């Protein structure tokens, strides 16, 4: 007689504790997802700002506007690569920079020293040639997800 009410009371306590723990876990998961979302938004805004800053440099603008191959490759290419190396030092998460001509063909690819290039990702499809944008892409060859930023 005493055992049945104790078992019922134990079962009710177990169910209530189980529900409380589940609710606490759900709240924690929601909080973590919100934090991840804020972190990703921050990364995206930073990447966009860095791309705008990089492309506002007169050397980039002169390189992209140069009509003659001599001017572009003989005069501006070396200084452009040195500028990209300086960006590497200032932005440690910068992995790769590609410059494409207006027709979408890749003109310059700079890859961080000691890192593999994301060869499997074609430049034209990443650029979103119509407008600037941000894409999170997965490179199966590297086994990594990359945040790609394009600027017209």
PDB file of C-alpha atoms in Angstrom:
ATOM      1  CA  UNK A   1       0.000   0.000   0.000  1.00  0.00           C
ATOM      2  CA  UNK A   2       2.761   2.440   0.781  1.00  0.00           C
ATOM      3  CA  UNK A   3       4.810   1.379  -2.244  1.00  0.00           C
ATOM      4  CA  UNK A   4       2.239   2.371  -4.911  1.00  0.00           C
ATOM      5  CA  UNK A   5       1.905   6.038  -3.794  1.00  0.00           C
ATOM      6  CA  UNK A   6       5.700   6.329  -3.475  1.00  0.00           C
ATOM      7  CA  UNK A   7       6.164   4.938  -6.983  1.00  0.00           C
ATOM      8  CA  UNK A   8       3.533   7.369  -8.313  1.00  0.00           C
ATOM      9  CA  UNK A   9       5.169  10.286  -6.512  1.00  0.00           C
ATOM     10  CA  UNK A  10       8.588   9.237  -7.859  1.00  0.00           C
ATOM     11  CA  UNK A  11       7.220   8.961 -11.367  1.00  0.00           C
ATOM     12  CA  UNK A  12       5.597  12.408 -11.182  1.00  0.00           C
ATOM     13  CA  UNK A  13       8.842  13.920  -9.865  1.00  0.00           C
ATOM     14  CA  UNK A  14      10.789  12.241 -12.683  1.00  0.00           C
ATOM     15  CA  UNK A  15       8.396  13.540 -15.362  1.00  0.00           C
ATOM     16  CA  UNK A  16       8.522  17.067 -13.953  1.00  0.00           C
ATOM     17  CA  UNK A  17      12.343  17.086 -13.731  1.00  0.00           C
ATOM     18  CA  UNK A  18      12.594  15.626 -17.225  1.00  0.00           C
ATOM     19  CA  UNK A  19      10.341  18.369 -18.623  1.00  0.00           C
ATOM     20  CA  UNK A  20      12.301  21.073 -16.798  1.00  0.00           C
ATOM     21  CA  UNK A  21      15.626  19.770 -18.126  1.00  0.00           C
ATOM     22  CA  UNK A  22      14.263  19.550 -21.659  1.00  0.00           C
ATOM     23  CA  UNK A  23      12.975  23.129 -21.442  1.00  0.00           C
ATOM     24  CA  UNK A  24      16.337  24.321 -20.097  1.00  0.00           C
ATOM     25  CA  UNK A  25      18.166  22.591 -22.948  1.00  0.00           C
ATOM     26  CA  UNK A  26      15.832  24.150 -25.501  1.00  0.00           C
ATOM     27  CA  UNK A  27      16.444  27.608 -24.041  1.00  0.00           C
ATOM     28  CA  UNK A  28      20.209  27.018 -24.145  1.00  0.00           C
ATOM     29  CA  UNK A  29      20.008  25.819 -27.741  1.00  0.00           C
ATOM     30  CA  UNK A  30      17.985  28.888 -28.733  1.00  0.00           C
ATOM     31  CA  UNK A  31      20.536  31.147 -27.036  1.00  0.00           C
ATOM     32  CA  UNK A  32      23.441  29.411 -28.786  1.00  0.00           C
ATOM     33  CA  UNK A  33      21.705  29.639 -32.164  1.00  0.00           C
ATOM     34  CA  UNK A  34      21.086  33.355 -31.636  1.00  0.00           C
ATOM     35  CA  UNK A  35      24.737  33.846 -30.693  1.00  0.00           C
ATOM     36  CA  UNK A  36      25.863  31.934 -33.785  1.00  0.00           C
ATOM     37  CA  UNK A  37      23.569  34.054 -35.949  1.00  0.00           C
ATOM     38  CA  UNK A  38      24.969  37.277 -34.461  1.00  0.00           C
ATOM     39  CA  UNK A  39      28.517  35.997 -34.925  1.00  0.00           C
ATOM     40  CA  UNK A  40      27.869  35.090 -38.570  1.00  0.00           C
ATOM     41  CA  UNK A  41      26.217  38.452 -39.249  1.00  0.00           C
ATOM     42  CA  UNK A  42      29.231  40.167 -37.716  1.00  0.00           C
ATOM     43  CA  UNK A  43      31.598  38.111 -39.895  1.00  0.00           C
ATOM     44  CA  UNK A  44      29.570  38.986 -42.996  1.00  0.00           C
ATOM     45  CA  UNK A  45      29.517  42.709 -42.205  1.00  0.00           C
ATOM     46  CA  UNK A  46      33.267  42.654 -41.525  1.00  0.00           C
ATOM     47  CA  UNK A  47      33.984  40.795 -44.776  1.00  0.00           C
ATOM     48  CA  UNK A  48      31.835  43.238 -46.752  1.00  0.00           C
ATOM     49  CA  UNK A  49      33.527  46.235 -45.129  1.00  0.00           C
ATOM     50  CA  UNK A  50      36.974  44.769 -45.797  1.00  0.00           C
ATOM     51  CA  UNK A  51      36.074  44.176 -49.453  1.00  0.00           C
ATOM     52  CA  UNK A  52      34.809  47.755 -49.813  1.00  0.00           C
ATOM     53  CA  UNK A  53      37.956  49.082 -48.163  1.00  0.00           C
ATOM     54  CA  UNK A  54      40.216  46.932 -50.303  1.00  0.00           C
ATOM     55  CA  UNK A  55      38.490  47.887 -53.533  1.00  0.00           C
ATOM     56  CA  UNK A  56      38.524  51.593 -52.658  1.00  0.00           C
ATOM     57  CA  UNK A  57      42.315  51.548 -52.758  1.00  0.00           C
ATOM     58  CA  UNK A  58      43.497  53.588 -55.767  1.00  0.00           C
ATOM     59  CA  UNK A  59      45.881  50.804 -56.807  1.00  0.00           C
ATOM     60  CA  UNK A  60      42.996  48.334 -57.160  1.00  0.00           C
ATOM     61  CA  UNK A  61      40.943  50.889 -59.054  1.00  0.00           C
ATOM     62  CA  UNK A  62      43.811  51.772 -61.389  1.00  0.00           C
ATOM     63  CA  UNK A  63      44.558  48.099 -61.995  1.00  0.00           C
ATOM     64  CA  UNK A  64      40.967  47.294 -62.885  1.00  0.00           C
ATOM     65  CA  UNK A  65      40.596  50.385 -65.102  1.00  0.00           C
ATOM     66  CA  UNK A  66      43.854  49.890 -67.001  1.00  0.00           C
ATOM     67  CA  UNK A  67      43.052  49.310 -70.664  1.00  0.00           C
ATOM     68  CA  UNK A  68      46.515  48.357 -71.807  1.00  0.00           C
ATOM     69  CA  UNK A  69      48.082  45.048 -70.819  1.00  0.00           C
ATOM     70  CA  UNK A  70      51.489  46.696 -70.426  1.00  0.00           C
ATOM     71  CA  UNK A  71      50.145  49.116 -67.832  1.00  0.00           C
ATOM     72  CA  UNK A  72      48.195  46.427 -66.007  1.00  0.00           C
ATOM     73  CA  UNK A  73      50.760  43.634 -65.924  1.00  0.00           C
ATOM     74  CA  UNK A  74      54.097  45.396 -66.147  1.00  0.00           C
ATOM     75  CA  UNK A  75      53.444  48.475 -64.033  1.00  0.00           C
ATOM     76  CA  UNK A  76      50.626  47.639 -61.624  1.00  0.00           C
ATOM     77  CA  UNK A  77      50.727  43.852 -61.081  1.00  0.00           C
ATOM     78  CA  UNK A  78      53.776  43.771 -58.764  1.00  0.00           C
ATOM     79  CA  UNK A  79      52.567  46.601 -56.514  1.00  0.00           C
ATOM     80  CA  UNK A  80      49.124  44.968 -56.415  1.00  0.00           C
ATOM     81  CA  UNK A  81      50.588  41.685 -55.138  1.00  0.00           C
ATOM     82  CA  UNK A  82      52.589  43.574 -52.486  1.00  0.00           C
ATOM     83  CA  UNK A  83      49.383  45.325 -51.435  1.00  0.00           C
ATOM     84  CA  UNK A  84      47.623  41.958 -51.137  1.00  0.00           C
ATOM     85  CA  UNK A  85      50.479  40.689 -48.971  1.00  0.00           C
ATOM     86  CA  UNK A  86      50.014  43.699 -46.682  1.00  0.00           C
ATOM     87  CA  UNK A  87      46.303  42.871 -46.444  1.00  0.00           C
ATOM     88  CA  UNK A  88      47.302  39.352 -45.397  1.00  0.00           C
ATOM     89  CA  UNK A  89      49.173  40.768 -42.432  1.00  0.00           C
ATOM     90  CA  UNK A  90      46.314  43.087 -41.460  1.00  0.00           C
ATOM     91  CA  UNK A  91      43.522  40.523 -41.952  1.00  0.00           C
ATOM     92  CA  UNK A  92      44.616  37.055 -40.798  1.00  0.00           C
ATOM     93  CA  UNK A  93      41.303  35.442 -41.796  1.00  0.00           C
ATOM     94  CA  UNK A  94      41.689  36.577 -45.419  1.00  0.00           C
ATOM     95  CA  UNK A  95      42.398  33.397 -47.350  1.00  0.00           C
ATOM     96  CA  UNK A  96      42.142  34.236 -51.023  1.00  0.00           C
ATOM     97  CA  UNK A  97      41.509  37.240 -53.266  1.00  0.00           C
ATOM     98  CA  UNK A  98      40.410  36.959 -56.861  1.00  0.00           C
ATOM     99  CA  UNK A  99      40.054  39.831 -59.283  1.00  0.00           C
ATOM    100  CA  UNK A 100      37.929  39.222 -62.327  1.00  0.00           C
ATOM    101  CA  UNK A 101      37.465  41.276 -65.443  1.00  0.00           C
ATOM    102  CA  UNK A 102      34.027  42.574 -66.380  1.00  0.00           C
ATOM    103  CA  UNK A 103      33.387  39.469 -68.508  1.00  0.00           C
ATOM    104  CA  UNK A 104      33.947  37.215 -65.470  1.00  0.00           C
ATOM    105  CA  UNK A 105      37.342  35.848 -66.430  1.00  0.00           C
ATOM    106  CA  UNK A 106      39.769  35.629 -63.568  1.00  0.00           C
ATOM    107  CA  UNK A 107      42.649  38.083 -63.908  1.00  0.00           C
ATOM    108  CA  UNK A 108      44.418  37.791 -60.533  1.00  0.00           C
ATOM    109  CA  UNK A 109      44.300  35.134 -57.845  1.00  0.00           C
ATOM    110  CA  UNK A 110      46.201  35.712 -54.639  1.00  0.00           C
ATOM    111  CA  UNK A 111      46.256  32.909 -52.046  1.00  0.00           C
ATOM    112  CA  UNK A 112      47.537  33.209 -48.486  1.00  0.00           C
ATOM    113  CA  UNK A 113      50.997  31.715 -48.088  1.00  0.00           C
ATOM    114  CA  UNK A 114      50.833  28.133 -46.845  1.00  0.00           C
ATOM    115  CA  UNK A 115      47.131  27.679 -47.669  1.00  0.00           C
ATOM    116  CA  UNK A 116      45.570  25.696 -50.475  1.00  0.00           C
ATOM    117  CA  UNK A 117      43.554  27.531 -53.092  1.00  0.00           C
ATOM    118  CA  UNK A 118      39.877  26.771 -53.503  1.00  0.00           C
ATOM    119  CA  UNK A 119      40.421  25.553 -57.062  1.00  0.00           C
ATOM    120  CA  UNK A 120      37.100  23.722 -57.194  1.00  0.00           C
ATOM    121  CA  UNK A 121      35.109  26.937 -56.960  1.00  0.00           C
ATOM    122  CA  UNK A 122      34.854  28.686 -60.348  1.00  0.00           C
ATOM    123  CA  UNK A 123      35.402  32.439 -60.181  1.00  0.00           C
ATOM    124  CA  UNK A 124      32.515  33.524 -62.399  1.00  0.00           C
ATOM    125  CA  UNK A 125      29.899  31.631 -60.389  1.00  0.00           C
ATOM    126  CA  UNK A 126      31.247  32.999 -57.102  1.00  0.00           C
ATOM    127  CA  UNK A 127      31.324  36.607 -58.134  1.00  0.00           C
ATOM    128  CA  UNK A 128      27.650  37.154 -58.740  1.00  0.00           C
ATOM    129  CA  UNK A 129      28.632  39.461 -61.580  1.00  0.00           C
ATOM    130  CA  UNK A 130      25.417  41.473 -61.508  1.00  0.00           C
ATOM    131  CA  UNK A 131      25.916  42.922 -58.016  1.00  0.00           C
ATOM    132  CA  UNK A 132      27.925  42.638 -54.866  1.00  0.00           C
ATOM    133  CA  UNK A 133      27.005  39.928 -52.438  1.00  0.00           C
ATOM    134  CA  UNK A 134      28.020  37.392 -49.874  1.00  0.00           C
ATOM    135  CA  UNK A 135      27.878  33.629 -50.251  1.00  0.00           C
ATOM    136  CA  UNK A 136      28.702  30.887 -47.811  1.00  0.00           C
ATOM    137  CA  UNK A 137      30.028  28.032 -49.925  1.00  0.00           C
ATOM    138  CA  UNK A 138      31.467  24.640 -49.134  1.00  0.00           C
ATOM    139  CA  UNK A 139      34.619  23.583 -50.938  1.00  0.00           C
ATOM    140  CA  UNK A 140      34.538  19.801 -51.047  1.00  0.00           C
ATOM    141  CA  UNK A 141      38.216  19.561 -52.058  1.00  0.00           C
ATOM    142  CA  UNK A 142      39.344  21.518 -49.007  1.00  0.00           C
ATOM    143  CA  UNK A 143      36.592  20.198 -46.758  1.00  0.00           C
ATOM    144  CA  UNK A 144      35.899  23.734 -45.523  1.00  0.00           C
ATOM    145  CA  UNK A 145      33.159  26.304 -45.685  1.00  0.00           C
ATOM    146  CA  UNK A 146      34.221  29.663 -47.065  1.00  0.00           C
ATOM    147  CA  UNK A 147      32.616  33.081 -46.886  1.00  0.00           C
ATOM    148  CA  UNK A 148      32.880  34.650 -50.330  1.00  0.00           C
ATOM    149  CA  UNK A 149      32.371  38.374 -50.864  1.00  0.00           C
ATOM    150  CA  UNK A 150      32.016  39.905 -54.312  1.00  0.00           C
ATOM    151  CA  UNK A 151      32.122  43.537 -55.330  1.00  0.00           C
ATOM    152  CA  UNK A 152      31.303  44.895 -58.796  1.00  0.00           C
TER     153      UNK A 152
END
